Coordinates of N, CA, C and O in Angstrom, one line a residue:
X1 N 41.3 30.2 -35.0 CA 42.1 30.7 -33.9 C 41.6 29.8 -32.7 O 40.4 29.8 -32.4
X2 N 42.6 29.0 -31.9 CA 42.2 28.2 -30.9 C 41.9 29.0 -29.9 O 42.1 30.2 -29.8
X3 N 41.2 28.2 -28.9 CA 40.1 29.3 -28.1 C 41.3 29.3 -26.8 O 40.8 29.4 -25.7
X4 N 42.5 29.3 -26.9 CA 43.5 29.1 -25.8 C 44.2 30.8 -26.0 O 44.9 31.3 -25.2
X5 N 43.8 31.2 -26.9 CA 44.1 33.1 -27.4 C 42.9 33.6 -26.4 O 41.8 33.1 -26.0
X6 N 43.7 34.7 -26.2 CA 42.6 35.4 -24.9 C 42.6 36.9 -25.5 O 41.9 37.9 -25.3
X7 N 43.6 36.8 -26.1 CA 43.5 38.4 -26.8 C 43.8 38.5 -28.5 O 44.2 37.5 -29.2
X8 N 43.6 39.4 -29.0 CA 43.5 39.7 -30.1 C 43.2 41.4 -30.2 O 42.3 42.1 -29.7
X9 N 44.5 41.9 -31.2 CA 44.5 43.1 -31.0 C 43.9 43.7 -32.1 O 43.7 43.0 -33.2
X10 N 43.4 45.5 -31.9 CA 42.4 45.8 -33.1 C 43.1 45.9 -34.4 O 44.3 46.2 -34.8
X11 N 42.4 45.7 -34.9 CA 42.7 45.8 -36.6 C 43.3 45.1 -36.8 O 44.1 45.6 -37.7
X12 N 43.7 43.7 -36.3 CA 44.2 42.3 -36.4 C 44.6 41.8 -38.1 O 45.6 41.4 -38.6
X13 N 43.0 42.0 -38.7 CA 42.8 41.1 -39.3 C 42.2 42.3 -40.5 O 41.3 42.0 -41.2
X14 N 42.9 43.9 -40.6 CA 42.4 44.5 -41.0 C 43.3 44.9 -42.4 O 44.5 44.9 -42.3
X15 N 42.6 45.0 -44.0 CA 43.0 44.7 -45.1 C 42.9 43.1 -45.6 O 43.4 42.4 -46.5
X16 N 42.3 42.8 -45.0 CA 42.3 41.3 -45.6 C 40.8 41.0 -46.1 O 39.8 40.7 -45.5
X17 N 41.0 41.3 -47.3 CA 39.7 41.5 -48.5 C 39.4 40.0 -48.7 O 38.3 39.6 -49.2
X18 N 39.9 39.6 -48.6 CA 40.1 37.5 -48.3 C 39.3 36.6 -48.1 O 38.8 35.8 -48.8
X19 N 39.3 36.9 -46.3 CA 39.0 36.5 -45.7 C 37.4 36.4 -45.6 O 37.0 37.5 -45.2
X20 N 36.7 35.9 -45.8 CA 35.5 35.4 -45.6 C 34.4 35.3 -44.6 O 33.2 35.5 -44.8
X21 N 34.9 35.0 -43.8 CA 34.0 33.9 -42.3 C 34.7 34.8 -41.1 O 35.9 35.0 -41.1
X22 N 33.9 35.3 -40.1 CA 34.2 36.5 -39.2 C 35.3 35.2 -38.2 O 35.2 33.9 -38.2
X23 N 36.3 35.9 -37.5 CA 37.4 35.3 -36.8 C 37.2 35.5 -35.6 O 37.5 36.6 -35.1
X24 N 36.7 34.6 -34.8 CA 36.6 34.5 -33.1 C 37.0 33.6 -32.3 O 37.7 32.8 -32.9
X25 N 36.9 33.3 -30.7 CA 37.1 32.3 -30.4 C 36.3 32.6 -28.9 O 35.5 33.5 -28.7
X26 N 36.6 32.0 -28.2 CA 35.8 32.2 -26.7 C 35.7 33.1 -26.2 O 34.7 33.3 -25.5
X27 N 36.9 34.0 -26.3 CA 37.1 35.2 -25.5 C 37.4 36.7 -26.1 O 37.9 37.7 -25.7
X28 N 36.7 36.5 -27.4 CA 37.1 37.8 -28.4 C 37.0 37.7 -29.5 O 37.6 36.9 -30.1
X29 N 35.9 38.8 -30.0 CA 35.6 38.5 -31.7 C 36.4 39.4 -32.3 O 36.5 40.5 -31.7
X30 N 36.9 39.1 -33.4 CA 38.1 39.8 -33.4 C 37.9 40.7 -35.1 O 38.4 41.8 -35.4
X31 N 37.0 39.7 -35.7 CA 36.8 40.9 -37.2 C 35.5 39.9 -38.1 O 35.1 38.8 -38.4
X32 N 35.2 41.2 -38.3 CA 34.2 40.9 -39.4 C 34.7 41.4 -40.8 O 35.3 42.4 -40.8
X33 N 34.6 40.9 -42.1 CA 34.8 41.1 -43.2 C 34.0 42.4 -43.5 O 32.9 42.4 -42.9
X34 N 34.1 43.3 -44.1 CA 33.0 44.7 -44.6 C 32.5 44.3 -45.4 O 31.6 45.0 -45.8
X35 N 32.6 42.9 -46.2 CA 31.5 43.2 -47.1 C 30.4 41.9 -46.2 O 30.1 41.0 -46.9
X36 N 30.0 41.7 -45.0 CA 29.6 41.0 -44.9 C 28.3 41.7 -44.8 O 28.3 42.8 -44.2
X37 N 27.3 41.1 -45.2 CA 25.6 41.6 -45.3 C 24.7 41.1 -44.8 O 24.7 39.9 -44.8
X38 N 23.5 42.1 -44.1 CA 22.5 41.3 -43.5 C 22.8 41.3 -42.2 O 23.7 42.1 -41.7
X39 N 22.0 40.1 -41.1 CA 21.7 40.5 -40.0 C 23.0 39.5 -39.2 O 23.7 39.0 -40.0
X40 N 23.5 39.3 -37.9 CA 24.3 38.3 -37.6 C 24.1 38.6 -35.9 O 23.6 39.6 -35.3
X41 N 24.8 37.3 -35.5 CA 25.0 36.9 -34.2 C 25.8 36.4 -33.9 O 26.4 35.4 -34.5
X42 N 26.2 37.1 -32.7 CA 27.8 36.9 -32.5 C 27.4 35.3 -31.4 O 26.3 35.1 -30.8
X43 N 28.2 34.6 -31.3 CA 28.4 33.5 -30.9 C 28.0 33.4 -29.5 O 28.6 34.3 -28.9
X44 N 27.3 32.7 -28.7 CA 27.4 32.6 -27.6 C 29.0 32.5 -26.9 O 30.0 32.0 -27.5
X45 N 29.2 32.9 -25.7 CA 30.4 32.3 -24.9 C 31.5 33.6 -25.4 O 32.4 33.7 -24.5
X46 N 31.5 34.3 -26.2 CA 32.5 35.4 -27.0 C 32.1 36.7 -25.9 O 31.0 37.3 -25.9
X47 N 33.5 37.0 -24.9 CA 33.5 37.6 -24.0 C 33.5 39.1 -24.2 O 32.8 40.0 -23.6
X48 N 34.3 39.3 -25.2 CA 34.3 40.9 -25.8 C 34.2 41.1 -27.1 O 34.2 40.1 -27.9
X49 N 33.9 42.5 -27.5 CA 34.1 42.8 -28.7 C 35.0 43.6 -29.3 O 34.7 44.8 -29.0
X50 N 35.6 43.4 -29.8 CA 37.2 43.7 -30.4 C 37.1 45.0 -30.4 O 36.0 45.3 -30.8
X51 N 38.1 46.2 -30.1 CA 37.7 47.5 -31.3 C 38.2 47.4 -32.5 O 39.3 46.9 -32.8
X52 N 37.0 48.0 -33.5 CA 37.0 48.1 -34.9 C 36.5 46.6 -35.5 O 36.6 46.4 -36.7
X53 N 35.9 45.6 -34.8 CA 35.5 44.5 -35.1 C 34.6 44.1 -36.2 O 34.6 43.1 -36.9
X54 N 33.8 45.3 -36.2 CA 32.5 45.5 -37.1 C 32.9 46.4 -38.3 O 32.4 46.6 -39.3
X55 N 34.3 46.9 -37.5 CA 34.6 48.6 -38.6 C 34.2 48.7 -39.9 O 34.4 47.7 -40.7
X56 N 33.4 49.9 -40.4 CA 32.9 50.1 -41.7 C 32.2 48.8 -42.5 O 32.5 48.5 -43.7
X57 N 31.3 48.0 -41.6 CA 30.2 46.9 -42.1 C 29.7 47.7 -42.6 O 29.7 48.7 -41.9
X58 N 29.1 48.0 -43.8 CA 28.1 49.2 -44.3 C 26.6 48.2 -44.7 O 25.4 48.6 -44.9
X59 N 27.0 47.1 -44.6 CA 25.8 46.1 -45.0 C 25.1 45.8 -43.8 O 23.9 45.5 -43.8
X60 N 25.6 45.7 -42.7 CA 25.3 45.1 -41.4 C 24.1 45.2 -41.2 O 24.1 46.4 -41.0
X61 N 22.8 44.7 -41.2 CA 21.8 45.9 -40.9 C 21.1 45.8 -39.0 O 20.4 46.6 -38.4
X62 N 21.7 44.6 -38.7 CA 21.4 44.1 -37.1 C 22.4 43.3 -36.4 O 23.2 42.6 -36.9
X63 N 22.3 43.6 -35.3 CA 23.2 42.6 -34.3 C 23.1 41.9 -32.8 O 23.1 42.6 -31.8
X64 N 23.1 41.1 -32.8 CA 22.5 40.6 -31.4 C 23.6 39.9 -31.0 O 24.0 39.1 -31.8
X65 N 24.2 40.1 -29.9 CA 24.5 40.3 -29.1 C 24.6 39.0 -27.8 O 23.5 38.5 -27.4
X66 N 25.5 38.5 -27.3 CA 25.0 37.6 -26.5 C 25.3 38.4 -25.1 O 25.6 39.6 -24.9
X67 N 25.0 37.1 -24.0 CA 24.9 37.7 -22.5 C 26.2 37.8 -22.1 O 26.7 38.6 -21.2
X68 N 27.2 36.6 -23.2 CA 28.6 36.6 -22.2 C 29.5 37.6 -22.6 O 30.7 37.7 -22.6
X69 N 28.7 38.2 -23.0 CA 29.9 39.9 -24.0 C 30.2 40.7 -22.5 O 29.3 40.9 -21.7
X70 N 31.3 41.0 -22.4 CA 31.3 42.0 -20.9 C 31.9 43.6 -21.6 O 31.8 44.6 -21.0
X71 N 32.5 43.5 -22.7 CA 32.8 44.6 -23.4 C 32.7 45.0 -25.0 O 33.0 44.1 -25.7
X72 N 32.4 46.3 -25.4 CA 32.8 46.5 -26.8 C 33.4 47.6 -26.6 O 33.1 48.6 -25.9
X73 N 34.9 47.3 -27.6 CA 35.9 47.7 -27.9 C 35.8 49.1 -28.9 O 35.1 49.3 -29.9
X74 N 36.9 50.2 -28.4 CA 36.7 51.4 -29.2 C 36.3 51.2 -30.9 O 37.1 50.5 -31.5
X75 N 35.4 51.7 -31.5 CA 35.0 51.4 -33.0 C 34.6 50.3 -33.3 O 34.5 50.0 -34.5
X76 N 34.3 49.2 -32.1 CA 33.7 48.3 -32.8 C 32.7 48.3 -33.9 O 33.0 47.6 -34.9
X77 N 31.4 49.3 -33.9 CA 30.8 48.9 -34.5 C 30.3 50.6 -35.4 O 29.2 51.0 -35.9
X78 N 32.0 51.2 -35.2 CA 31.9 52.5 -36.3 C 31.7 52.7 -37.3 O 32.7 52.5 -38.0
X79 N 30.4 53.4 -38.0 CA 30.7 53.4 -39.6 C 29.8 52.6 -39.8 O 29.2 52.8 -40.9
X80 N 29.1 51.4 -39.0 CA 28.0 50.7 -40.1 C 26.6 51.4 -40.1 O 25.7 51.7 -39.3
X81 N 26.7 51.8 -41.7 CA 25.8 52.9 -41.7 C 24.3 52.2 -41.9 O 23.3 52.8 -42.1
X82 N 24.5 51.1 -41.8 CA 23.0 50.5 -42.6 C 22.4 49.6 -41.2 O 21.4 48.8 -41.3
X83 N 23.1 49.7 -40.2 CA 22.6 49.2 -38.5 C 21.2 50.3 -38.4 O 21.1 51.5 -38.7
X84 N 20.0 49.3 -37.7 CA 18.9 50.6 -37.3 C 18.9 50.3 -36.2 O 18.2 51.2 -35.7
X85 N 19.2 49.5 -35.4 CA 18.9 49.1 -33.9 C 20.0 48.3 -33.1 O 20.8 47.7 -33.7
X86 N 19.8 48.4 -31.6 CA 21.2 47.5 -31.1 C 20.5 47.6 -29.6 O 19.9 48.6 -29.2
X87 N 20.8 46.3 -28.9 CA 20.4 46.2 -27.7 C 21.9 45.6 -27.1 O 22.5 44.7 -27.6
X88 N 22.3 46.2 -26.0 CA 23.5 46.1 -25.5 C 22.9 45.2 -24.2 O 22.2 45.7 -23.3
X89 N 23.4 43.9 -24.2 CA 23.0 42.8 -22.8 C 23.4 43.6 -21.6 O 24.3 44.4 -21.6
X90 N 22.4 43.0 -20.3 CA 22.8 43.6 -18.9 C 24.8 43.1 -18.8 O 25.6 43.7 -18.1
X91 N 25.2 42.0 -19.6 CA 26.8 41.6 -19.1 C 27.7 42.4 -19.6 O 28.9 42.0 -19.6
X92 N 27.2 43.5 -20.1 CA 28.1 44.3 -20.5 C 28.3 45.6 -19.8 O 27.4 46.3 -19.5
X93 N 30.1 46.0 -19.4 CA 29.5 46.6 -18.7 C 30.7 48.0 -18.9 O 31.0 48.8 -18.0
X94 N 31.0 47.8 -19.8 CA 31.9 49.2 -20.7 C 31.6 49.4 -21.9 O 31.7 48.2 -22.5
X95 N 31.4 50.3 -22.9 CA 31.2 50.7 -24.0 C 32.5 51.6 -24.7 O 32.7 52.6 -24.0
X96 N 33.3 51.4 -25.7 CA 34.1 52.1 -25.7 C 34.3 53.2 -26.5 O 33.4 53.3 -27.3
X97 N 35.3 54.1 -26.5 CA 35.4 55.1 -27.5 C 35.0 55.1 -29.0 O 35.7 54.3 -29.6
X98 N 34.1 55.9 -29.6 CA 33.6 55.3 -30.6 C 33.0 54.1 -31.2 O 33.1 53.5 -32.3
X99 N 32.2 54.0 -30.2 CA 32.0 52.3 -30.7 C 30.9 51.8 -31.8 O 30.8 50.7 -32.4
X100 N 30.2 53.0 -31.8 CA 29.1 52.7 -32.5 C 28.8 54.6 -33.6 O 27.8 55.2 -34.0
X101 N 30.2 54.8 -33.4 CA 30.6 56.3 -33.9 C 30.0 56.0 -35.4 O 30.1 54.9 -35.9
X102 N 29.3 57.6 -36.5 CA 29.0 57.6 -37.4 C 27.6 56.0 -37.9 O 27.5 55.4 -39.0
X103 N 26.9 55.7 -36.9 CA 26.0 54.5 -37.3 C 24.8 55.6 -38.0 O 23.9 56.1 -37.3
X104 N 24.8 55.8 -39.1 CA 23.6 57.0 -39.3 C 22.5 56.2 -39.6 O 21.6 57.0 -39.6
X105 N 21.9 55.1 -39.8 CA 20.8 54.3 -39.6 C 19.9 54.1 -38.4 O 18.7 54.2 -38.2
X106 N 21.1 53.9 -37.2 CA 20.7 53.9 -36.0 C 19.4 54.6 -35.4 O 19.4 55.8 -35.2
X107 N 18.6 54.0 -35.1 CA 17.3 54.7 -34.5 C 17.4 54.7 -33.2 O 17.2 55.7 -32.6
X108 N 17.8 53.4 -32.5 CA 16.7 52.8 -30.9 C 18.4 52.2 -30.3 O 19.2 51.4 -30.8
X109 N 18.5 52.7 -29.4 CA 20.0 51.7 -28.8 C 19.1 51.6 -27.3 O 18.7 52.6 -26.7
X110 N 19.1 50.2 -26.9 CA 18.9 49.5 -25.5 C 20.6 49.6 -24.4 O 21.4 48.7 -24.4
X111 N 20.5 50.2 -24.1 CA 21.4 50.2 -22.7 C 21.5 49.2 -21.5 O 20.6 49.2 -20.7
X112 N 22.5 48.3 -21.3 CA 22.1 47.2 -20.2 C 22.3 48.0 -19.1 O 23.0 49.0 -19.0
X113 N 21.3 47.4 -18.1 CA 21.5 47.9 -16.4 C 23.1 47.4 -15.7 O 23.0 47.2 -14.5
X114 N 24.3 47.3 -16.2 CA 25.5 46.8 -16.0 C 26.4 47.6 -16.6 O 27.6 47.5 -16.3
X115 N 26.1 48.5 -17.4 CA 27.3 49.5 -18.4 C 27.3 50.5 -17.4 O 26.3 51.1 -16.9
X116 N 28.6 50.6 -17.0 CA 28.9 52.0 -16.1 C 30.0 53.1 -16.9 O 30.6 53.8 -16.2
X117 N 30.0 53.1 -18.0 CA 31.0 54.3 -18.9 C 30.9 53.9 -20.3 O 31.0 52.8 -20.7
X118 N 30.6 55.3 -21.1 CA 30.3 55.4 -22.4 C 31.3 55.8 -22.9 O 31.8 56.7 -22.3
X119 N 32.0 55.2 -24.0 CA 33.4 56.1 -24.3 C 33.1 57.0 -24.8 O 32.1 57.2 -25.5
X120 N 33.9 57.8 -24.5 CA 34.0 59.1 -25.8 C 33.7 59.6 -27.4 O 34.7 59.2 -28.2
X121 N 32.6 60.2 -28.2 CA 32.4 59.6 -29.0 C 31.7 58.5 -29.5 O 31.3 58.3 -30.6
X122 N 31.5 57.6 -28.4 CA 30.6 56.3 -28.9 C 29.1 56.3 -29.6 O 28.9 55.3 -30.3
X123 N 28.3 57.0 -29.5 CA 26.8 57.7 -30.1 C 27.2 58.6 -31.2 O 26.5 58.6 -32.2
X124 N 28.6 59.6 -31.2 CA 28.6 60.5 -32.2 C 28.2 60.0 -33.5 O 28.3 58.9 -34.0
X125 N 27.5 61.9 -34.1 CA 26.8 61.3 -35.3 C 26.1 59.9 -36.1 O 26.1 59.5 -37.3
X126 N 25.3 59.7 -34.5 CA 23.9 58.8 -34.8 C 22.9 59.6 -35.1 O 21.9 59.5 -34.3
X127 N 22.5 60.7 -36.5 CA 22.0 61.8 -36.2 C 20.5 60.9 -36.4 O 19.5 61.6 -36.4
X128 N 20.3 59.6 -36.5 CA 18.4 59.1 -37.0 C 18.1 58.5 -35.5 O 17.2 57.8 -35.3
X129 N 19.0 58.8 -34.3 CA 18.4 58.1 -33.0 C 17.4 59.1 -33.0 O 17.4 60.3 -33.3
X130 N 16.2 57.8 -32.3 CA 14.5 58.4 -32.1 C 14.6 58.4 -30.5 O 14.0 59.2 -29.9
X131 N 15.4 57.2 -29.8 CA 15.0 57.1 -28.4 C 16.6 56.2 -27.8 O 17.4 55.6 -28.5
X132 N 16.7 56.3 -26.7 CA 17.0 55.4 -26.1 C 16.7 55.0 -24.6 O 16.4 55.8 -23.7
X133 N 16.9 53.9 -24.4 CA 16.5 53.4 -23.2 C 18.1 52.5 -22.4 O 18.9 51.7 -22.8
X134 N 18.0 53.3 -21.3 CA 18.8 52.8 -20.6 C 18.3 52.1 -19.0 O 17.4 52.6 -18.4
X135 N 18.9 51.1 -18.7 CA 18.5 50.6 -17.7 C 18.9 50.5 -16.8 O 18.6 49.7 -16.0
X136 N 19.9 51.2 -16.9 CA 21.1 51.6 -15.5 C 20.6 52.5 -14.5 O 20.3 53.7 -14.7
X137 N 20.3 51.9 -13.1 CA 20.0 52.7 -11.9 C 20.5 53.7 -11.5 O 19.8 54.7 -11.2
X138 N 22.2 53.7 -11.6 CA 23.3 54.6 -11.8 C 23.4 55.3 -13.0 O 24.3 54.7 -13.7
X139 N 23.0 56.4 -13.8 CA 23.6 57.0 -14.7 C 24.9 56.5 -15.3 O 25.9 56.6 -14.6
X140 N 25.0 56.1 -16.7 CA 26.8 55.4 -16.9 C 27.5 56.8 -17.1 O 27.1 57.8 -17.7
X141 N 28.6 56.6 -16.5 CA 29.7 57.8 -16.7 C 29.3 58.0 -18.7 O 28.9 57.3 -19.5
X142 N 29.7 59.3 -18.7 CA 29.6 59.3 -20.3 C 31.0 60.3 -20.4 O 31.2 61.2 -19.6
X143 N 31.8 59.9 -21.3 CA 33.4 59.9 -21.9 C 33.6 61.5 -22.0 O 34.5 61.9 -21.3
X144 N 32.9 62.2 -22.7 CA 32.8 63.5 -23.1 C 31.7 63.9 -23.9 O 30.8 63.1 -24.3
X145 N 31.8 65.3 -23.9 CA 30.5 66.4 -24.3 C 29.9 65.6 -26.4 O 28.8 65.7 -26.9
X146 N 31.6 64.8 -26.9 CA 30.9 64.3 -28.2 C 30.2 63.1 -27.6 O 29.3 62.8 -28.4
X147 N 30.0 62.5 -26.7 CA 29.5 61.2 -26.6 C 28.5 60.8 -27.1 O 28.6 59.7 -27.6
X148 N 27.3 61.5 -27.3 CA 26.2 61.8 -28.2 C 25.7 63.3 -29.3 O 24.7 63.9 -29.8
X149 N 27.2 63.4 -29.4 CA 27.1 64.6 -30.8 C 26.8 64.5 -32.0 O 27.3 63.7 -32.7
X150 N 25.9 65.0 -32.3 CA 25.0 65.2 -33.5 C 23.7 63.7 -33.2 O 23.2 63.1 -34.1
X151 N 23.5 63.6 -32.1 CA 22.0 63.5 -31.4 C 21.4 64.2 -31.0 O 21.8 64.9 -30.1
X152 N 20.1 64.3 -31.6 CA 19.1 65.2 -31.0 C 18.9 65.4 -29.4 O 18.9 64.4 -28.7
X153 N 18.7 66.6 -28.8 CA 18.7 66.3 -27.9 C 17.5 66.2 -26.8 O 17.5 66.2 -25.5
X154 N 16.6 65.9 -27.8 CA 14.9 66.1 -27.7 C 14.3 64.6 -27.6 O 13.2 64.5 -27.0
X155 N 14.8 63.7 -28.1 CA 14.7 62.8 -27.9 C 14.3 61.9 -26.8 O 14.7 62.2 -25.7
X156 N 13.4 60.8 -27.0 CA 13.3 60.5 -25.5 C 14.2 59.5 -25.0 O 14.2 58.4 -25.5
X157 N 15.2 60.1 -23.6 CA 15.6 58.6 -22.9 C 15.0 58.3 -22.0 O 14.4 59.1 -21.3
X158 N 14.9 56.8 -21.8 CA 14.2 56.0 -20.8 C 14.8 55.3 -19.8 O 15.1 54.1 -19.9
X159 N 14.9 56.3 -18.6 CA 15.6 55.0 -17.8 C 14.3 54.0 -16.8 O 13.1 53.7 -17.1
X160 N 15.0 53.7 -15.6 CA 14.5 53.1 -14.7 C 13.3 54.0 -13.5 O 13.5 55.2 -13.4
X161 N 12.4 53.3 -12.9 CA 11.8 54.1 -12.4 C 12.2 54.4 -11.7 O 12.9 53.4 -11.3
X162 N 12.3 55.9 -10.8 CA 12.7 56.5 -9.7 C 14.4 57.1 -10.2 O 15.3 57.6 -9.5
X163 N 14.3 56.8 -11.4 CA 16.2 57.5 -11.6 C 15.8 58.9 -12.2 O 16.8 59.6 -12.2
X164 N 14.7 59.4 -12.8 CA 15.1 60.4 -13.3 C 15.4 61.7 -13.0 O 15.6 62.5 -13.9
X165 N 15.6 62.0 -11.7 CA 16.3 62.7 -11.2 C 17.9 63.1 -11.4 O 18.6 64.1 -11.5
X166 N 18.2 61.2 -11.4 CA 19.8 61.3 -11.4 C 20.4 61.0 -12.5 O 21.6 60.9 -12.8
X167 N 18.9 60.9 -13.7 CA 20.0 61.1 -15.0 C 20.2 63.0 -15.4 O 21.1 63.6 -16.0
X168 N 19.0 63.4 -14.9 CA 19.0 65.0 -14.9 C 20.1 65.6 -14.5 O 20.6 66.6 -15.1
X169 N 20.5 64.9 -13.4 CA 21.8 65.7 -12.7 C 22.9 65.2 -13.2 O 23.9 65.7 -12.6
X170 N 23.2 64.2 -14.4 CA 24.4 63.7 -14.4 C 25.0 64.4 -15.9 O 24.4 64.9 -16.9
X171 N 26.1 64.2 -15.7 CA 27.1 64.8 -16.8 C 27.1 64.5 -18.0 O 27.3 63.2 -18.0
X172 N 26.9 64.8 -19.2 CA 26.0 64.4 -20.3 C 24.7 63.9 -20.4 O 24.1 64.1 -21.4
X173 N 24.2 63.4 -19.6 CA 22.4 62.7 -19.5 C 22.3 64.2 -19.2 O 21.1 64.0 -19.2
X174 N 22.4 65.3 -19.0 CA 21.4 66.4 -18.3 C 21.6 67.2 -19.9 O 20.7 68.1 -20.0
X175 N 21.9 67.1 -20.4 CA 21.7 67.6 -22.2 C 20.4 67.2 -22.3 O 19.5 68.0 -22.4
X176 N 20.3 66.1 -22.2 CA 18.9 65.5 -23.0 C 17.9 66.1 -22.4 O 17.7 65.7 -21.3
X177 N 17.1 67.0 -22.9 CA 15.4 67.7 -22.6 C 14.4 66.6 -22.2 O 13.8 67.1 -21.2
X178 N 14.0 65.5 -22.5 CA 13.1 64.2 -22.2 C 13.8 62.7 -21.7 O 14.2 61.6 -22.1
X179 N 13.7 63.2 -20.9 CA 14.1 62.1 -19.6 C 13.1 61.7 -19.2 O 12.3 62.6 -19.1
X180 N 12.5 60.5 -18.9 CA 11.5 59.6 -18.3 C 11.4 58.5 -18.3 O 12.1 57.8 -19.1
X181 N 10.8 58.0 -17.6 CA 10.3 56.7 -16.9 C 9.7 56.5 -18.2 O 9.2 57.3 -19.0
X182 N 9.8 54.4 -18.6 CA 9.4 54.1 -19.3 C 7.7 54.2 -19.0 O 6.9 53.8 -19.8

């Protein structure tokens, strides 16, 4: 796909048992094969992440992420059950509905200090998260009450110093019982 495409819509490239080699270009990664296995990195310069991009990787087990990502797309990365960790870069700065919905591997999700809204559903049924750490000054809007459904709610999140007040007061962050400063 020439990098002169600036969009690419979800589930593009979905049913195509085929296809081999994940499909991107500068401004949007657009699909990953499910049976693709093991750890990967999305390309430098790849501005978003598609929804459903990742959909049902069950092999996935890591993903890194570059700086020039500014978004992931609803379901990008729902269903990969065999993901244990994800660090989301400061250049990102929306998460979308479901995006990381059903990851039951998931332990530790890194939050960039630039995401200002969680979609809806996006954490649901991560039930093995141990912690997360967010580094947003601002509390990010969070989508709805599933946003983190079937996460413990005991867990420790970690924001920034001097925020834990305002993740206490804020609309889904005040669920979580262990709020603190790293």
């Amino acid at each position: 796909i020439p990098n002169s495409v600036t969009s690419i819509g979800e589930d593009a490239f979905s049913g195509c048992s085929k296809l081999t080699s994940p499909v991107y270009n500068a401004h949007c990664f657009a699909y990953m094969p499910t049976s693709y296995s093991g750890a990967y990195t999305i390309p430098e310069g790849i501005k978003q992440i598609a929804g459903g991009a990742f959909y049902k990787c069950s092999s996935l087990t890591s993903i890194t992420i570059p700086n020039s990502v500014t978004s992931i797309g609803g379901g990008a990365f729902s269903h990969c059950s065999s993901l244990t960790s994800v660090t989301i870069p400061n250049s990102v700065t929306s998460i979308g509905n479901g995006a990381f919905y059903k990851c039951s591997s998931l332990t530790s999700v890194t939050i960039g200090e630039s995401v200002t809204s969680i979609g809806e559903w996006a954490f649901d049924d991560c039930s093995s998260l141990t912690s997360i750490t967010c580094e947003a000054a601002i509390p990010p809007t969070i989508g709805d009450t599933y946003t983190f459904d079937g996460v413990s709610k005991s867990i420790p999140i970690y924001v920034p110093c001097g925020c834990v007040k305002a993740y206490k007061a804020a609309s889904g962050w005040s669920d979580f019982t262990n709020i603190q400063e790293p």
